[in-house]
PDB file of N, CA and C in Angstrom:
ATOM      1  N   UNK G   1     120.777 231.413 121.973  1.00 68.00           N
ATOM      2  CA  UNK G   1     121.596 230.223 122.016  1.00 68.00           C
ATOM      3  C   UNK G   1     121.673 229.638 120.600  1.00 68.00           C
ATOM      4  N   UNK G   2     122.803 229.346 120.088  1.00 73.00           N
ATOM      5  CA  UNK G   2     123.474 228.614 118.903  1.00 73.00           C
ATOM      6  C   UNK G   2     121.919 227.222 118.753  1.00 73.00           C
ATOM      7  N   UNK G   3     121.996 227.266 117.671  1.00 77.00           N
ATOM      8  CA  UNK G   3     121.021 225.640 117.492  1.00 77.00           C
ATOM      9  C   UNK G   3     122.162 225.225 116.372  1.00 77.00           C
ATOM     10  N   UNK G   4     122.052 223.681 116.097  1.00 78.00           N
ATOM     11  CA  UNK G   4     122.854 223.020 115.289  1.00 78.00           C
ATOM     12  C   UNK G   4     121.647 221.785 115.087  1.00 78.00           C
ATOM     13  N   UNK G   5     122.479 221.454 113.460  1.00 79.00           N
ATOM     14  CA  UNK G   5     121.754 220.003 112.929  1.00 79.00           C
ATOM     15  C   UNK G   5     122.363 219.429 112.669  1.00 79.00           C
ATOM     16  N   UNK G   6     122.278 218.264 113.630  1.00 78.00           N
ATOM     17  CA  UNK G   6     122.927 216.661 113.599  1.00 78.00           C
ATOM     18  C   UNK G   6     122.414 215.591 112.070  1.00 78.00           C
ATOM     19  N   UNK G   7     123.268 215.842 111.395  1.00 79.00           N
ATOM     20  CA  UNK G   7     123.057 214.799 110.160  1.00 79.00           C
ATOM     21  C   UNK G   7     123.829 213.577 110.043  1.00 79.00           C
ATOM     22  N   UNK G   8     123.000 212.329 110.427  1.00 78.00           N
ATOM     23  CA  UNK G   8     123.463 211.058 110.778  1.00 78.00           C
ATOM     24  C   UNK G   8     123.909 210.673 109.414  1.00 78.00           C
ATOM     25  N   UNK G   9     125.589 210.193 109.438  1.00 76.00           N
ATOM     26  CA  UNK G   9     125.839 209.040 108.163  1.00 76.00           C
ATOM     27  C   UNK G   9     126.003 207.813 108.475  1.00 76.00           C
ATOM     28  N   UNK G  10     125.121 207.026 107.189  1.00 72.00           N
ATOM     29  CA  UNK G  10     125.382 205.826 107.748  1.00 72.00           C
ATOM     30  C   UNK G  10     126.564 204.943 106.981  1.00 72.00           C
ATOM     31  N   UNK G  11     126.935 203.486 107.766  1.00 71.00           N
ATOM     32  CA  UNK G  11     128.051 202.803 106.793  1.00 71.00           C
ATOM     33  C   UNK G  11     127.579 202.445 105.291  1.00 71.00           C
ATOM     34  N   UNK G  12     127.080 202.742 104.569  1.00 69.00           N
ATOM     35  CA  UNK G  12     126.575 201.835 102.951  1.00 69.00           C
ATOM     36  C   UNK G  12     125.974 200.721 103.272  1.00 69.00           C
ATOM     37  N   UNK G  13     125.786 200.070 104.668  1.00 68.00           N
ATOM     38  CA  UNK G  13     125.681 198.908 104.706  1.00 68.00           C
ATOM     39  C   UNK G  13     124.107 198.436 104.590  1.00 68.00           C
ATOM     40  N   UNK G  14     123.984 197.886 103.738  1.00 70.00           N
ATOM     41  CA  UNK G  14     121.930 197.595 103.640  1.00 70.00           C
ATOM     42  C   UNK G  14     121.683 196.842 105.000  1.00 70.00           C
ATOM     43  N   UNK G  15     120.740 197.281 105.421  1.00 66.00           N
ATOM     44  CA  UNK G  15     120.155 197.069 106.438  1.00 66.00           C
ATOM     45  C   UNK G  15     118.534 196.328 106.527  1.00 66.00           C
ATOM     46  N   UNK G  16     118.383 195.979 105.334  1.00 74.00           N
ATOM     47  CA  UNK G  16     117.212 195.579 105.225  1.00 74.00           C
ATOM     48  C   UNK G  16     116.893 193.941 105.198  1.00 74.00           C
ATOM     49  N   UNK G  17     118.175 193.316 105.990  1.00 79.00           N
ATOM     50  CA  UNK G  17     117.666 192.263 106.394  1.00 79.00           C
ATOM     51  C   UNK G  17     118.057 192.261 107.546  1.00 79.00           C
ATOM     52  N   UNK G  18     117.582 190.964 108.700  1.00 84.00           N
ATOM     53  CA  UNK G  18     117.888 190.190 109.441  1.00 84.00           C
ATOM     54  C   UNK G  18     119.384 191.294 110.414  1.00 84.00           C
ATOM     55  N   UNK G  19     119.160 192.297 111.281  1.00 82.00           N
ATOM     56  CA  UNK G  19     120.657 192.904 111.464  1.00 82.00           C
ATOM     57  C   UNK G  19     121.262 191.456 112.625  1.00 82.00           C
ATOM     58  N   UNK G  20     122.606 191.846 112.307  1.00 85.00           N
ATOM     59  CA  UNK G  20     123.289 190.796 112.909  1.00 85.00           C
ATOM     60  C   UNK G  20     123.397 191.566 114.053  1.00 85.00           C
ATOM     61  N   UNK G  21     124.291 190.509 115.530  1.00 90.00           N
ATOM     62  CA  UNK G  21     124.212 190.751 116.716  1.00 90.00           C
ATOM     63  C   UNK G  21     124.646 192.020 116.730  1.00 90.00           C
ATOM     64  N   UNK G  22     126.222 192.708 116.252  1.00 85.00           N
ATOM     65  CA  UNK G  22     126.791 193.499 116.434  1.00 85.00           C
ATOM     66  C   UNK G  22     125.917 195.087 115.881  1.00 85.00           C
ATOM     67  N   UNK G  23     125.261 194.543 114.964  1.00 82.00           N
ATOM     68  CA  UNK G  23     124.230 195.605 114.778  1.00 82.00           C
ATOM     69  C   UNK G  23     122.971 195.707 115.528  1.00 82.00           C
ATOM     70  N   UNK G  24     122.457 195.070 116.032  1.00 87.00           N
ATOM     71  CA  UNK G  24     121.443 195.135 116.913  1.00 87.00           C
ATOM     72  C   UNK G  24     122.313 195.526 118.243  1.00 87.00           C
ATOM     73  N   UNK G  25     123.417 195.398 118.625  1.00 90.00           N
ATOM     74  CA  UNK G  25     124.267 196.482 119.991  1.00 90.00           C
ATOM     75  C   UNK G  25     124.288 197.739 119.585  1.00 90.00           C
ATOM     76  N   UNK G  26     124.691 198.201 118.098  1.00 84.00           N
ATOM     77  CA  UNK G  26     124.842 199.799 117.997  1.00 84.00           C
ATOM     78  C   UNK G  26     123.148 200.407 117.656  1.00 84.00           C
ATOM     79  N   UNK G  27     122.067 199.383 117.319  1.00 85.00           N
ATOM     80  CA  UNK G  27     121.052 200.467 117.538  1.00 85.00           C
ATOM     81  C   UNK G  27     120.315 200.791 118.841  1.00 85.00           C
ATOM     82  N   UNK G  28     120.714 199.500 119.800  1.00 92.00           N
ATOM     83  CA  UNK G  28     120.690 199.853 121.079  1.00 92.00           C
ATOM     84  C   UNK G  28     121.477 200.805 121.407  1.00 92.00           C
ATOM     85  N   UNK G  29     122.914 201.297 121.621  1.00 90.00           N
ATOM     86  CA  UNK G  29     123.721 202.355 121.834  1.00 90.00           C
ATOM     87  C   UNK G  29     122.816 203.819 121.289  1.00 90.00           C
ATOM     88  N   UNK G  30     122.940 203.693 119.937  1.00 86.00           N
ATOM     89  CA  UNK G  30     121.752 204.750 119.566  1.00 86.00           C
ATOM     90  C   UNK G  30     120.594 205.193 120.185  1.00 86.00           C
ATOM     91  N   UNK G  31     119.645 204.191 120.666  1.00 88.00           N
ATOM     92  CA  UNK G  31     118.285 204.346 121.327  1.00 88.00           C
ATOM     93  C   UNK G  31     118.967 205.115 122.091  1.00 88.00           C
ATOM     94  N   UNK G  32     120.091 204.374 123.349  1.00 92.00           N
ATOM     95  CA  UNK G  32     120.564 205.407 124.405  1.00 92.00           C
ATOM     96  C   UNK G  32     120.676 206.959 124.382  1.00 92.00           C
ATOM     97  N   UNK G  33     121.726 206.706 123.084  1.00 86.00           N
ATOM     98  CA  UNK G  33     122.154 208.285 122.961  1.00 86.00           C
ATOM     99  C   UNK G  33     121.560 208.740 122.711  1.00 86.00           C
ATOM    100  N   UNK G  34     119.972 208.391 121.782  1.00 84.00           N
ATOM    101  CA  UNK G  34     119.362 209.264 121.746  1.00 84.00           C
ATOM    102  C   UNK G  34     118.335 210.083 123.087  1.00 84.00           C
ATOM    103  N   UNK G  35     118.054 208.993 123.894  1.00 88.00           N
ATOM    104  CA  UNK G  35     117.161 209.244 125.191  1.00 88.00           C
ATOM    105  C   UNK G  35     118.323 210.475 126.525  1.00 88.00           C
ATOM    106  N   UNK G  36     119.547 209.907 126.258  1.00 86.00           N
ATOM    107  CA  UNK G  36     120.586 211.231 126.634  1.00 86.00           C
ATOM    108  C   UNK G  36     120.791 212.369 126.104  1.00 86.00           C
ATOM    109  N   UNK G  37     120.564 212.084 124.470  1.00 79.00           N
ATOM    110  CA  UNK G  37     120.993 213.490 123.927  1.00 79.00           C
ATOM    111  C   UNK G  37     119.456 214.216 123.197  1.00 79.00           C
ATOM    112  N   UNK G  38     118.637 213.534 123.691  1.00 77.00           N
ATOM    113  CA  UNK G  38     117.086 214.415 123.018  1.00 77.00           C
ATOM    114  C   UNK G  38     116.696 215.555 123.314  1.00 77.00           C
ATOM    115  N   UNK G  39     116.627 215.879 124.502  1.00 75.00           N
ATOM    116  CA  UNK G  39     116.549 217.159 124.395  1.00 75.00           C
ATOM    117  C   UNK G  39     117.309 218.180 124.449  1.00 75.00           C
ATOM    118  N   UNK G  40     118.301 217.905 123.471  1.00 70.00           N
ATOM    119  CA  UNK G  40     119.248 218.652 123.139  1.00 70.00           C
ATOM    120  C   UNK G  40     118.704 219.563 122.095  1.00 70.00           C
ATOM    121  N   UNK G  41     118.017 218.154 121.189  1.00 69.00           N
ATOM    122  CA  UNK G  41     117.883 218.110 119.751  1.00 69.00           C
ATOM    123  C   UNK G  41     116.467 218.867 119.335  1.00 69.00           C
ATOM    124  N   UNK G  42     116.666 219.467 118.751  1.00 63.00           N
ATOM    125  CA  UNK G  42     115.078 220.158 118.304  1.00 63.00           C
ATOM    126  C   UNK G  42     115.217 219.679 116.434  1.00 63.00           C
ATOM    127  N   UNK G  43     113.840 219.832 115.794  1.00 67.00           N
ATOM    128  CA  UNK G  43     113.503 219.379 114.984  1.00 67.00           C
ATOM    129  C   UNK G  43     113.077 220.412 114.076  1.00 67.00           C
ATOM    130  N   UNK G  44     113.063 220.922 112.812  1.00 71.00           N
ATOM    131  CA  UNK G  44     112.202 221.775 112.118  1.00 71.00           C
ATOM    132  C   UNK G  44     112.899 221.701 110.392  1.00 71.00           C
ATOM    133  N   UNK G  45     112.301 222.550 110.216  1.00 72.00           N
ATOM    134  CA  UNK G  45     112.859 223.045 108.415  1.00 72.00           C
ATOM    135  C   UNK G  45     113.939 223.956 108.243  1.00 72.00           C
ATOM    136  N   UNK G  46     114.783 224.645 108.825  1.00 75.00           N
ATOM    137  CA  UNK G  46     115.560 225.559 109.388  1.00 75.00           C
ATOM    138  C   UNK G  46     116.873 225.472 108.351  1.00 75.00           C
ATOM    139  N   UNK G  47     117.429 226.534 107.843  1.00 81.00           N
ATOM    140  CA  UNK G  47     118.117 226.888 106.980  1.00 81.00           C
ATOM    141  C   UNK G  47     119.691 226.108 107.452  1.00 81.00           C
ATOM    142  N   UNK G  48     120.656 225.565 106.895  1.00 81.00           N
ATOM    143  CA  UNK G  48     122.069 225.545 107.566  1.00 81.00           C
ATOM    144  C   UNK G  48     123.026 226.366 107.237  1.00 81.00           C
ATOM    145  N   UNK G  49     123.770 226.461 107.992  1.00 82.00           N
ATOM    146  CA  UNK G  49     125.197 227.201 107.444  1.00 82.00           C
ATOM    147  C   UNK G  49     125.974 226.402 106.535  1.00 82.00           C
ATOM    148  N   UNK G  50     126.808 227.106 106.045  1.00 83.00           N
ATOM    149  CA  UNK G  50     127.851 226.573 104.773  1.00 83.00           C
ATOM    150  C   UNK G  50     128.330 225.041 105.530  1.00 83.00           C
ATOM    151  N   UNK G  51     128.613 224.652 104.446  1.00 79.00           N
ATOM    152  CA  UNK G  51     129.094 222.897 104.744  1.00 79.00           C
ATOM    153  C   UNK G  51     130.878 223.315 105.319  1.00 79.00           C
ATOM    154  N   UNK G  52     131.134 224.638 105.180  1.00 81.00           N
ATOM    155  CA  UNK G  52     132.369 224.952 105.810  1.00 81.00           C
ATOM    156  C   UNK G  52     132.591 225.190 107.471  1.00 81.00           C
ATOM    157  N   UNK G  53     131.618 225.180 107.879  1.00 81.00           N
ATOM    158  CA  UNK G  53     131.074 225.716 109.529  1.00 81.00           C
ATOM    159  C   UNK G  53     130.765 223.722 109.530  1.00 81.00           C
ATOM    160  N   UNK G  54     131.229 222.880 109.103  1.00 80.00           N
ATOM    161  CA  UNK G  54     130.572 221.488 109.876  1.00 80.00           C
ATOM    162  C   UNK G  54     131.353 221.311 110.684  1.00 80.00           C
ATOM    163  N   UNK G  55     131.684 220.375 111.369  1.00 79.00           N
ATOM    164  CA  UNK G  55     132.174 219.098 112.545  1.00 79.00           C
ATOM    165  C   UNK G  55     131.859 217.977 111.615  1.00 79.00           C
ATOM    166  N   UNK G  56     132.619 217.380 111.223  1.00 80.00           N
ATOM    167  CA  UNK G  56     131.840 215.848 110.648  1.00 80.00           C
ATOM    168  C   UNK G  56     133.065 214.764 111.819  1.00 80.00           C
ATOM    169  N   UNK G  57     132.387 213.822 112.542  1.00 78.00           N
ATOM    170  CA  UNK G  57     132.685 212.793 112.986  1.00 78.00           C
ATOM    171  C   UNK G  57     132.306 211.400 112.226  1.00 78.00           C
ATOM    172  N   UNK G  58     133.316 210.871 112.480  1.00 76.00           N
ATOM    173  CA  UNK G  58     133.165 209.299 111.867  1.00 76.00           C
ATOM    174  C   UNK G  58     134.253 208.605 112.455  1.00 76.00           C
ATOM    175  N   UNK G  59     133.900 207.300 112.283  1.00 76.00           N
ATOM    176  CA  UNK G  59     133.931 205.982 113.136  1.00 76.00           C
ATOM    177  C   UNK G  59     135.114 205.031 112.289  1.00 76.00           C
ATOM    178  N   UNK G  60     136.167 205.486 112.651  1.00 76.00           N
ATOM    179  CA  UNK G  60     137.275 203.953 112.334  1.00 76.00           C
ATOM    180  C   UNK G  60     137.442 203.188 112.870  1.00 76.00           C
ATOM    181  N   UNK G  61     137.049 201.980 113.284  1.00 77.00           N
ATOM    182  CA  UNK G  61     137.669 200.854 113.773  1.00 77.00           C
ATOM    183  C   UNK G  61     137.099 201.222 115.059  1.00 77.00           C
ATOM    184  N   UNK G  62     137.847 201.529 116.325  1.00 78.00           N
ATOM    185  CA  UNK G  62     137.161 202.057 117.440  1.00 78.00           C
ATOM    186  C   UNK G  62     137.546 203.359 118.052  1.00 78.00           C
ATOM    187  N   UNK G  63     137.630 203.949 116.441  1.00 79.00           N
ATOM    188  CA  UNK G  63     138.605 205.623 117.065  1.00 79.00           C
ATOM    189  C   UNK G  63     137.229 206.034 116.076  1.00 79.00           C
ATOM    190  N   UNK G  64     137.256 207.234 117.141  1.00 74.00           N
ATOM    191  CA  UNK G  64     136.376 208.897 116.371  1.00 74.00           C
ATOM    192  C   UNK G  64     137.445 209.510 116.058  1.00 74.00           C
ATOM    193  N   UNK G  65     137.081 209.637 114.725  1.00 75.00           N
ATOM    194  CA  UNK G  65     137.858 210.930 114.144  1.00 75.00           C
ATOM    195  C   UNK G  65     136.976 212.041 113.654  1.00 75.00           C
ATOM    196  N   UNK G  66     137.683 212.898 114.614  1.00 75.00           N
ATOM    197  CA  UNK G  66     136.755 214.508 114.530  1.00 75.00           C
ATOM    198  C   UNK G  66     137.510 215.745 113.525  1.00 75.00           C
ATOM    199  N   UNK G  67     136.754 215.698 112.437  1.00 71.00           N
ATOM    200  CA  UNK G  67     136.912 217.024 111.305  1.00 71.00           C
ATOM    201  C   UNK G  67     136.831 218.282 111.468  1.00 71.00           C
ATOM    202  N   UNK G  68     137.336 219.205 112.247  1.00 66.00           N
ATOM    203  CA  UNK G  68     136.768 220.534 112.953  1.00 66.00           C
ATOM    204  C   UNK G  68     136.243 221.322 112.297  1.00 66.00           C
ATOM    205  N   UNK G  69     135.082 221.459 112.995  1.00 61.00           N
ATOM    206  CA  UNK G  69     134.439 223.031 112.803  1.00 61.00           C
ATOM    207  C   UNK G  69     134.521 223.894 114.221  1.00 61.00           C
ATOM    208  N   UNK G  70     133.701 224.911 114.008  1.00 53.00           N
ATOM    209  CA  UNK G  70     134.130 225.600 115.260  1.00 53.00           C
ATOM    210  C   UNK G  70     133.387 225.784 116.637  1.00 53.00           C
ATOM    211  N   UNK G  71     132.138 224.629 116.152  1.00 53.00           N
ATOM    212  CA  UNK G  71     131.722 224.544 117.470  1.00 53.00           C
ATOM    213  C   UNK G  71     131.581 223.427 118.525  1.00 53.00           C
ATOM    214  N   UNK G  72     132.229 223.957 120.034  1.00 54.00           N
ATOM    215  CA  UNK G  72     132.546 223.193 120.968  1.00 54.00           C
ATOM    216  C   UNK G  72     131.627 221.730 121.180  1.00 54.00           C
ATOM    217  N   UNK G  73     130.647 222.752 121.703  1.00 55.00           N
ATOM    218  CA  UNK G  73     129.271 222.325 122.254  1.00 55.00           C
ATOM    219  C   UNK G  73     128.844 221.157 121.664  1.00 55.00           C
ATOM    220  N   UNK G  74     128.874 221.264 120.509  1.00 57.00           N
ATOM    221  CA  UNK G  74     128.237 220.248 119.329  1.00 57.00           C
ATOM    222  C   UNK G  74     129.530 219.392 119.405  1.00 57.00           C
ATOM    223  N   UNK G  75     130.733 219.166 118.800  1.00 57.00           N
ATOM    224  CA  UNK G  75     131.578 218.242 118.701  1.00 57.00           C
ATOM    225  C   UNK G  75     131.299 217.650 120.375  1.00 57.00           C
ATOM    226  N   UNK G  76     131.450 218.113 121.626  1.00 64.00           N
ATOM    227  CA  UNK G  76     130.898 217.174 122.635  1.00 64.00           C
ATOM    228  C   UNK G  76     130.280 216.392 122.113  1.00 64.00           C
ATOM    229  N   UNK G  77     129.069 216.800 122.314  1.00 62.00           N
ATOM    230  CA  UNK G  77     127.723 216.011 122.387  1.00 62.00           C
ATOM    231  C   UNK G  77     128.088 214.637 121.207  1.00 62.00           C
ATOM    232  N   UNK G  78     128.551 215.075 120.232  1.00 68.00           N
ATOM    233  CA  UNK G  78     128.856 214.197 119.506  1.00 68.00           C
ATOM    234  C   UNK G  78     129.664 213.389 118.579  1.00 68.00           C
ATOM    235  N   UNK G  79     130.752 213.270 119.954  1.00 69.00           N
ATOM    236  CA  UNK G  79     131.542 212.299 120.236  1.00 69.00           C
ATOM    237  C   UNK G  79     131.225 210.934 120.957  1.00 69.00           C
ATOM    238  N   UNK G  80     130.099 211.375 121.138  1.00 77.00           N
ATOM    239  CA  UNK G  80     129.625 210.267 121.960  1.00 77.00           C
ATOM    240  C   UNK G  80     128.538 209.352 121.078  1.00 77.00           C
ATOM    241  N   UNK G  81     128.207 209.705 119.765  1.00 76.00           N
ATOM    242  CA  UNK G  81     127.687 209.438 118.987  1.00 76.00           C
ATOM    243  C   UNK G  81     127.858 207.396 118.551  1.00 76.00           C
ATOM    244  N   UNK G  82     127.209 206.991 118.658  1.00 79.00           N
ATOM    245  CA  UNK G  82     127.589 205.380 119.024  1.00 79.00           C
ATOM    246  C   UNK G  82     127.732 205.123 117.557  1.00 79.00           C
ATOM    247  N   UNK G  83     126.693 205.603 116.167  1.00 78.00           N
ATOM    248  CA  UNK G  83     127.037 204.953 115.119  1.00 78.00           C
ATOM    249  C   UNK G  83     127.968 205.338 114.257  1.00 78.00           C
ATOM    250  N   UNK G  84     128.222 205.172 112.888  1.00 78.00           N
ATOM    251  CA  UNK G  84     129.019 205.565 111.700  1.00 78.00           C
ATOM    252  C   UNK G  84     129.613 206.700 112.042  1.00 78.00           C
ATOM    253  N   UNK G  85     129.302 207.840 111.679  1.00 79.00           N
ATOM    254  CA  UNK G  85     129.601 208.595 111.415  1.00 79.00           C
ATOM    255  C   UNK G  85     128.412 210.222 111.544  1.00 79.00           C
ATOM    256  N   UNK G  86     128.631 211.279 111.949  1.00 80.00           N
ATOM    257  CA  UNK G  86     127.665 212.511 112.000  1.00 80.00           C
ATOM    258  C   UNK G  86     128.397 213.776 111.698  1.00 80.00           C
ATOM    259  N   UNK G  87     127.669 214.570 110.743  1.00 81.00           N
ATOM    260  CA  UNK G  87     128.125 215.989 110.599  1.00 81.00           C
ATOM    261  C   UNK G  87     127.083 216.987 111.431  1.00 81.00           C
ATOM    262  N   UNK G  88     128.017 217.856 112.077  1.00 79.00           N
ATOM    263  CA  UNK G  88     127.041 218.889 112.883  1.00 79.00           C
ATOM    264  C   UNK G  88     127.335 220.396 112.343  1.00 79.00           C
ATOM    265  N   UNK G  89     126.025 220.836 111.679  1.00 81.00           N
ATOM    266  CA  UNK G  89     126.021 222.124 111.545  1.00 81.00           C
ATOM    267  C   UNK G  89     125.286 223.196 112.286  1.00 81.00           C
ATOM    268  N   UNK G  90     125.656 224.414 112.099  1.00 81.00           N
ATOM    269  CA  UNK G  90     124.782 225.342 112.709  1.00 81.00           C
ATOM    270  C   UNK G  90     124.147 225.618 111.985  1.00 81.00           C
ATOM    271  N   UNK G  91     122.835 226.028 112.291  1.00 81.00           N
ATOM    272  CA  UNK G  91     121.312 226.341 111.508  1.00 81.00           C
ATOM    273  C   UNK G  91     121.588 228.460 111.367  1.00 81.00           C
ATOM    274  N   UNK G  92     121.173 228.623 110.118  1.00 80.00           N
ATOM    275  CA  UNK G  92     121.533 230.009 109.811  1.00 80.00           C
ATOM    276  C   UNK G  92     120.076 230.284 110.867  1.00 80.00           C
ATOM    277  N   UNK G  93     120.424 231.439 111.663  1.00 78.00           N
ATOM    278  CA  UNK G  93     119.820 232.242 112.299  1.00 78.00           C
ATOM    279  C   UNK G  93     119.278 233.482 111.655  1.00 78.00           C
ATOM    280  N   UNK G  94     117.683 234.153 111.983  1.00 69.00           N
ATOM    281  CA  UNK G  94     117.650 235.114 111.035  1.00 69.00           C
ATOM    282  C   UNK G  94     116.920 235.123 109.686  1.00 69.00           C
TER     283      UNK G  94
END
């Protein structure tokens, strides 16, 4: 089975104070997605494929706009992605 790595982008936005309401809703959304989409996700040191094989999703206004790569599976899963923006690659196998 295909493995892929979810690389979260975030907005530039410093975060190191006080998050306002609307940010304290999307790291709740996050917690979610993550407790839905965890064991999807595996963790390690694992090589990636070319930055030409990505999916990168990101967040306008209240549209996803999805950058294609060629895998299904992964653009699902993360479309549903609540914050900024995520690129999904496949991990070189091998």
């Amino acid at each position: 089975m295909a493995k892929y790595a979810f690389l979260f982008i975030d907005d530039g936005v410093d975060y190191q104070g006080s998050p306002t309401p609307e940010q304290q809703k999307v790291y709740a959304d996050i917690f979610k997605w993550f407790e839905a989409n965890g064991p999807k996700i595996a963790d390690g040191g694992a090589e990636l494929q070319p930055t030409r094989t990505a999916t990168t999703i990101r967040t306008r206004g209240d549209k996803r706009v999805v950058l294609d790569g060629p895998y299904i599976e992964a653009k699902e899963s993360a479309k549903t992605w609540p914050g900024y923006g995520i690129e999904i690659r496949p991990i070189r196998e091998g």
